[in-house]
Short mmCIF file of C-alpha atoms in Angstrom, two decimals:
data_model
loop_
_atom_site.label_atom_id
_atom_site.label_comp_id
_atom_site.label_asym_id
_atom_site.label_seq_id
_atom_site.Cartn_x
_atom_site.Cartn_y
_atom_site.Cartn_z
CA MET A 1 173.23 -118.54 -34.87
CA PHE A 2 169.84 -119.35 -36.32
CA SER A 3 167.20 -116.64 -36.41
CA PRO A 4 163.65 -116.47 -37.85
CA GLY A 5 164.91 -114.03 -40.45
CA ASP A 6 166.92 -116.82 -42.05
CA LEU A 7 163.69 -118.59 -42.99
CA LEU A 8 161.37 -115.74 -43.86
CA ILE A 9 161.82 -112.06 -44.70
CA ILE A 10 158.62 -110.03 -44.37
CA PRO A 11 158.56 -107.00 -46.69
CA PHE A 12 156.59 -104.93 -44.16
CA ASP A 13 157.87 -101.58 -45.46
CA ASP A 14 156.77 -102.50 -49.00
CA TRP A 15 153.31 -103.44 -47.74
CA VAL A 16 152.92 -100.10 -45.97
CA ASN A 17 154.14 -98.18 -49.02
CA ASP A 18 151.76 -100.05 -51.32
CA PHE A 19 148.85 -99.43 -48.95
CA VAL A 20 149.53 -95.71 -48.52
CA ARG A 21 150.71 -94.83 -52.03
CA GLY A 22 148.70 -97.34 -54.00
CA TRP A 23 145.33 -97.19 -52.27
CA LEU A 24 144.96 -94.65 -49.45
CA VAL A 25 146.40 -91.55 -51.14
CA PRO A 26 144.74 -91.95 -54.59
CA ASN A 27 141.32 -92.75 -53.13
CA PHE A 28 141.08 -90.59 -50.04
CA ARG A 29 143.40 -87.62 -50.44
CA PRO A 30 140.55 -85.28 -51.53
CA LEU A 31 138.65 -86.29 -48.39
CA PHE A 32 141.67 -85.64 -46.20
CA ARG A 33 142.27 -82.29 -47.86
CA ALA A 34 138.64 -81.33 -47.24
CA ALA A 35 139.06 -82.25 -43.56
CA GLN A 36 141.61 -79.45 -43.27
CA VAL A 37 139.00 -76.76 -43.86
CA PRO A 38 137.69 -76.32 -40.27
CA ILE A 39 141.23 -76.43 -38.90
CA THR A 40 142.40 -73.84 -41.43
CA VAL A 41 139.46 -71.55 -40.62
CA VAL A 42 140.07 -71.67 -36.86
CA LEU A 43 143.84 -71.37 -37.22
CA ASN A 44 143.75 -68.42 -39.62
CA GLY A 45 141.15 -66.64 -37.48
CA LEU A 46 143.20 -67.01 -34.31
CA ASP A 47 146.46 -66.13 -36.06
CA ASN A 48 144.98 -62.95 -37.54
CA PHE A 49 143.39 -62.03 -34.22
CA PHE A 50 146.51 -62.44 -32.09
CA ASN A 51 148.69 -60.62 -34.59
CA ALA A 52 146.16 -57.79 -34.90
CA VAL A 53 145.80 -57.16 -31.16
CA PRO A 54 148.49 -54.80 -29.84
CA MET A 55 151.27 -56.43 -27.88
CA LEU A 56 150.52 -54.51 -24.67
CA ILE A 57 146.87 -55.59 -24.64
CA THR A 58 147.75 -59.26 -25.17
CA THR A 59 150.43 -59.11 -22.50
CA ALA A 60 148.05 -57.44 -20.04
CA ALA A 61 145.36 -60.05 -20.70
CA PHE A 62 147.74 -62.96 -20.10
CA ALA A 63 149.22 -61.25 -17.03
CA LEU A 64 145.75 -60.78 -15.51
CA ALA A 65 144.87 -64.41 -16.25
CA ALA A 66 148.14 -65.52 -14.66
CA TRP A 67 147.48 -63.30 -11.61
CA LYS A 68 144.02 -64.78 -11.12
CA TRP A 69 144.83 -68.46 -11.62
CA ALA A 70 148.58 -68.82 -11.04
CA GLY A 71 149.58 -66.07 -8.63
CA ARG A 72 151.48 -62.82 -8.60
CA GLY A 73 154.86 -64.39 -9.39
CA ILE A 74 153.70 -65.89 -12.68
CA ALA A 75 151.93 -62.64 -13.57
CA ILE A 76 155.20 -60.73 -13.19
CA PHE A 77 157.02 -63.44 -15.15
CA THR A 78 154.42 -63.12 -17.92
CA LEU A 79 154.94 -59.37 -18.16
CA LEU A 80 158.72 -59.67 -18.25
CA GLY A 81 158.75 -62.72 -20.52
CA PHE A 82 156.39 -61.28 -23.12
CA ALA A 83 158.28 -57.98 -23.06
CA PHE A 84 161.53 -59.87 -23.67
CA ILE A 85 159.99 -61.77 -26.60
CA ASP A 86 158.88 -58.50 -28.15
CA MET A 87 162.27 -56.88 -27.64
CA ILE A 88 164.12 -59.70 -29.42
CA GLY A 89 161.77 -59.32 -32.39
CA LEU A 90 159.85 -62.61 -32.11
CA TRP A 91 156.40 -61.33 -31.15
CA PRO A 92 154.65 -62.19 -34.49
CA GLN A 93 156.14 -65.71 -34.50
CA THR A 94 155.09 -66.19 -30.87
CA MET A 95 151.51 -65.19 -31.64
CA THR A 96 151.45 -67.61 -34.59
CA THR A 97 152.71 -70.37 -32.30
CA LEU A 98 150.05 -69.45 -29.74
CA ALA A 99 147.35 -69.67 -32.42
CA MET A 100 148.64 -73.10 -33.46
CA ILE A 101 148.65 -74.35 -29.87
CA ILE A 102 145.14 -73.10 -29.08
CA THR A 103 143.80 -74.59 -32.33
CA SER A 104 145.42 -77.95 -31.57
CA VAL A 105 144.21 -78.04 -27.97
CA LEU A 106 140.70 -76.98 -28.99
CA PHE A 107 140.34 -79.83 -31.45
CA CYS A 108 141.98 -82.25 -29.00
CA ALA A 109 139.38 -81.29 -26.39
CA VAL A 110 136.48 -81.59 -28.84
CA ILE A 111 137.63 -85.08 -29.84
CA GLY A 112 139.28 -86.31 -26.66
CA ILE A 113 136.75 -85.49 -23.94
CA PRO A 114 133.80 -87.29 -25.61
CA VAL A 115 136.02 -90.29 -26.42
CA GLY A 116 137.24 -90.34 -22.81
CA ILE A 117 133.67 -90.20 -21.49
CA LEU A 118 132.57 -93.03 -23.79
CA SER A 119 135.61 -95.06 -22.73
CA ALA A 120 134.74 -94.54 -19.07
CA ARG A 121 131.15 -95.65 -19.59
CA SER A 122 131.98 -98.70 -21.71
CA ASN A 123 134.69 -101.25 -20.91
CA LEU A 124 134.52 -102.53 -24.48
CA MET A 125 135.17 -99.05 -25.82
CA TRP A 126 138.15 -98.67 -23.48
CA LYS A 127 139.60 -102.01 -24.60
CA ILE A 128 139.45 -100.75 -28.19
CA VAL A 129 140.77 -97.26 -27.49
CA ARG A 130 143.59 -98.17 -25.10
CA PRO A 131 145.89 -99.98 -27.58
CA VAL A 132 145.33 -97.21 -30.12
CA LEU A 133 146.47 -94.66 -27.54
CA ASP A 134 149.49 -96.83 -26.72
CA ILE A 135 150.51 -96.77 -30.39
CA MET A 136 149.93 -93.03 -30.68
CA GLN A 137 152.10 -92.32 -27.63
CA THR A 138 154.99 -94.62 -28.49
CA ILE A 139 155.47 -93.85 -32.19
CA PRO A 140 158.23 -91.21 -32.54
CA SER A 141 156.88 -87.78 -33.38
CA PHE A 142 158.85 -87.54 -36.63
CA VAL A 143 157.14 -90.66 -37.97
CA TYR A 144 153.81 -88.80 -38.09
CA LEU A 145 155.16 -86.31 -40.60
CA VAL A 146 155.58 -88.66 -43.58
CA PRO A 147 151.96 -89.90 -43.89
CA ILE A 148 150.66 -86.44 -42.95
CA VAL A 149 152.55 -84.88 -45.85
CA MET A 150 151.35 -87.55 -48.28
CA LEU A 151 147.71 -87.25 -47.24
CA PHE A 152 147.39 -83.54 -46.41
CA GLY A 153 150.34 -81.86 -48.10
CA VAL A 154 152.56 -79.28 -46.40
CA GLY A 155 151.73 -76.13 -44.51
CA MET A 156 150.34 -75.03 -41.18
CA ALA A 157 147.08 -77.02 -41.31
CA PRO A 158 148.85 -80.38 -41.87
CA GLY A 159 151.17 -79.42 -39.03
CA ILE A 160 148.16 -78.86 -36.77
CA ILE A 161 146.74 -82.26 -37.75
CA ALA A 162 150.03 -83.95 -36.82
CA THR A 163 150.00 -82.05 -33.53
CA ILE A 164 146.43 -83.13 -32.76
CA ILE A 165 147.29 -86.79 -33.33
CA PHE A 166 150.42 -86.51 -31.21
CA ALA A 167 148.84 -84.58 -28.31
CA LEU A 168 145.44 -86.33 -28.13
CA PRO A 169 146.13 -89.37 -25.85
CA PRO A 170 146.57 -87.61 -22.46
CA ILE A 171 143.20 -85.90 -22.47
CA ILE A 172 141.45 -89.16 -23.44
CA ARG A 173 143.25 -91.16 -20.76
CA LEU A 174 142.70 -88.67 -17.96
CA THR A 175 139.08 -87.98 -18.87
CA ASN A 176 138.47 -91.74 -18.71
CA LEU A 177 140.34 -91.94 -15.40
CA GLY A 178 138.51 -89.01 -13.85
CA ILE A 179 135.04 -90.30 -14.77
CA ARG A 180 135.86 -93.82 -13.54
CA ASN A 181 137.19 -92.52 -10.21
CA VAL A 182 133.99 -90.72 -9.19
CA ARG A 183 132.92 -92.15 -5.84
CA GLY A 184 130.53 -95.05 -6.10
CA ASP A 185 128.32 -93.89 -3.23
CA LEU A 186 127.59 -90.62 -5.05
CA ILE A 187 126.62 -92.49 -8.20
CA GLU A 188 124.40 -94.85 -6.19
CA ALA A 189 122.75 -91.90 -4.45
CA ALA A 190 122.07 -90.19 -7.77
CA GLN A 191 120.61 -93.38 -9.22
CA ALA A 192 118.50 -93.95 -6.12
CA PHE A 193 116.89 -90.54 -6.53
CA GLY A 194 116.04 -91.29 -10.15
CA SER A 195 118.55 -89.19 -12.07
CA THR A 196 119.08 -90.12 -15.71
CA GLY A 197 122.45 -91.09 -17.10
CA TRP A 198 122.78 -87.72 -18.82
CA GLN A 199 121.96 -85.79 -15.62
CA MET A 200 124.41 -87.88 -13.64
CA LEU A 201 127.14 -87.26 -16.23
CA ILE A 202 126.63 -83.49 -16.49
CA ASP A 203 125.96 -82.63 -12.84
CA LEU A 204 127.90 -85.31 -10.99
CA GLN A 205 130.64 -87.11 -12.87
CA ILE A 206 132.08 -84.29 -14.98
CA PRO A 207 132.21 -81.72 -12.12
CA LEU A 208 133.93 -84.19 -9.80
CA ALA A 209 136.31 -85.35 -12.55
CA LEU A 210 137.06 -81.83 -13.77
CA ARG A 211 140.39 -81.54 -11.97
CA THR A 212 141.66 -84.73 -13.62
CA ILE A 213 140.29 -83.62 -17.00
CA MET A 214 142.10 -80.30 -16.64
CA ALA A 215 145.32 -82.18 -15.85
CA GLY A 216 144.85 -84.05 -19.11
CA LEU A 217 144.23 -80.79 -20.93
CA ASN A 218 147.42 -79.38 -19.44
CA GLN A 219 149.46 -82.37 -20.64
CA THR A 220 147.87 -82.15 -24.07
CA LEU A 221 148.82 -78.48 -24.25
CA MET A 222 152.46 -79.20 -23.37
CA LEU A 223 152.68 -81.99 -25.95
CA ALA A 224 151.14 -79.69 -28.55
CA LEU A 225 153.74 -77.06 -27.77
CA SER A 226 156.55 -79.55 -28.32
CA MET A 227 155.03 -80.86 -31.53
CA VAL A 228 154.40 -77.50 -33.20
CA VAL A 229 158.16 -77.00 -33.15
CA ILE A 230 158.71 -80.24 -35.05
CA THR A 231 155.98 -79.50 -37.57
CA ALA A 232 158.03 -76.57 -38.83
CA LEU A 233 159.79 -79.26 -40.87
CA ILE A 234 156.65 -79.62 -43.01
CA GLY A 235 155.91 -75.95 -43.49
CA ALA A 236 154.35 -74.82 -40.20
CA GLY A 237 155.44 -71.39 -39.03
CA GLY A 238 155.92 -69.72 -35.68
CA LEU A 239 158.80 -70.18 -33.27
CA GLY A 240 159.43 -73.69 -34.56
CA LEU A 241 160.40 -72.23 -37.92
CA VAL A 242 162.81 -69.85 -36.16
CA VAL A 243 164.47 -72.76 -34.35
CA ASN A 244 164.70 -74.96 -37.45
CA THR A 245 166.04 -72.10 -39.57
CA GLY A 246 168.69 -71.45 -36.95
CA LEU A 247 169.68 -75.11 -36.94
CA GLY A 248 169.87 -75.26 -40.72
CA ARG A 249 172.12 -72.19 -40.90
CA LEU A 250 174.12 -73.03 -37.76
CA ASP A 251 172.78 -69.77 -36.34
CA VAL A 252 173.17 -70.45 -32.64
CA GLY A 253 171.75 -67.08 -31.62
CA GLY A 254 168.60 -67.39 -33.72
CA ALA A 255 167.90 -70.96 -32.60
CA THR A 256 168.48 -70.00 -28.95
CA ALA A 257 166.17 -66.99 -29.22
CA GLY A 258 163.40 -69.16 -30.67
CA GLY A 259 163.95 -71.76 -27.96
CA ILE A 260 163.73 -69.16 -25.19
CA GLY A 261 160.49 -67.84 -26.68
CA ILE A 262 159.06 -71.36 -26.62
CA VAL A 263 160.13 -71.85 -23.00
CA ILE A 264 158.52 -68.58 -21.88
CA LEU A 265 155.26 -69.39 -23.68
CA ALA A 266 155.28 -72.93 -22.28
CA ILE A 267 155.73 -71.77 -18.68
CA VAL A 268 152.96 -69.18 -18.92
CA LEU A 269 150.44 -71.55 -20.51
CA ASP A 270 151.37 -74.42 -18.18
CA ARG A 271 150.93 -72.39 -15.00
CA ILE A 272 147.65 -70.84 -16.12
CA THR A 273 146.09 -74.17 -17.08
CA GLN A 274 147.35 -75.78 -13.87
CA GLY A 275 145.78 -72.99 -11.88
CA LEU A 276 142.49 -73.43 -13.71
CA GLY A 277 142.36 -77.06 -12.60
CA GLU A 278 143.56 -76.58 -9.03
CA LYS A 279 141.33 -73.61 -8.17
CA ASN A 280 138.15 -74.85 -9.84
CA PRO A 281 135.24 -74.80 -7.39
CA ALA A 282 134.06 -78.14 -8.76
CA ASN A 283 136.90 -79.82 -6.85
CA THR A 284 135.02 -79.29 -3.59
CA VAL A 285 131.59 -80.42 -4.75
CA SER A 286 129.72 -81.98 -1.82
CA LEU A 287 127.03 -84.62 -1.89
CA ARG A 288 124.42 -82.02 -0.95
CA SER A 289 125.32 -79.60 -3.76
CA THR A 290 125.66 -82.47 -6.23
CA LEU A 291 122.18 -83.79 -5.47
CA PHE A 292 120.82 -80.26 -5.67
CA ASN A 293 122.23 -79.93 -9.19
CA ILE A 294 120.67 -83.25 -10.17
CA PHE A 295 117.24 -82.33 -8.83
CA ARG A 296 117.43 -78.91 -10.46
CA PHE A 297 116.32 -80.57 -13.71
CA LYS A 298 113.15 -81.76 -11.98
CA GLY A 299 112.30 -78.42 -10.39
CA SER A 300 112.52 -79.79 -6.83
CA SER A 301 115.05 -79.92 -4.00
CA PRO A 302 116.66 -82.95 -2.33
CA ALA A 303 114.70 -82.25 0.83
CA ALA A 304 111.38 -82.43 -1.03
CA GLU A 305 112.33 -85.67 -2.74
CA VAL A 306 113.47 -87.25 0.52
CA LYS A 307 110.23 -86.11 2.13
CA LYS A 308 108.20 -87.76 -0.63
CA ALA A 309 110.20 -90.96 -0.32
CA ALA A 310 109.62 -91.00 3.42
#
């Protein structure tokens, strides 16, 4: 049977290798290495902090957060789960993994929320961003590791960069969705009373979209947790290193222990972030309170403005 490959063979892999090795790495590797500095600073600070705080204090803090935002059951699970992690000797690795996750999610939020807002306010921006997100979400996670190693080297910071790239799309997509789904009548009312675009964004669109944004943050967190395990292959530490070491040595017990630690941490973080989104007061923002927030910048109330208009 005839196929296009019989007529033409495209050396795509050679083109990519020539581009990365022949141009990108020699010319831009110092720039990429310098970009690691803020990530390294935040990561090392969090890692040192979590490992310095006594286990009981950290456990109590997470249990109280779980009690407030996720309920008594998750608070008890947090106490028992963290105690189990400590008793199997994986507390330092768990705290390193927690530092990696928080660092990744922090940078994802700093990058993703503004990009999502811009995408919601500009159809052209969304048309540009959407295919990029499609590519980021469909490329297998292991594929990220090769260019990351070539451009950034190995270690925890390059692992965080790979995690940020892998976990970024959900928060961009759901921020865009949340801003776009704000009711049109509220936007028209805000515009009719003379609010600026910035006021409308801060006091109307973001509060009403906050539940959707928090759902995106939750999904980003879960993707980051899955990716930090894979990045152990390029020198990242934490529970991922425990799992990969167990696999390499056929140590079923060690790999299982690391996996259970990851599951416990994932459940705790997932339930707390879900609770933050579901119980946020901004979910019940009314038209009256929204307009009051808008007019707060002008030093007047909705009633006074309506009176003037009348």
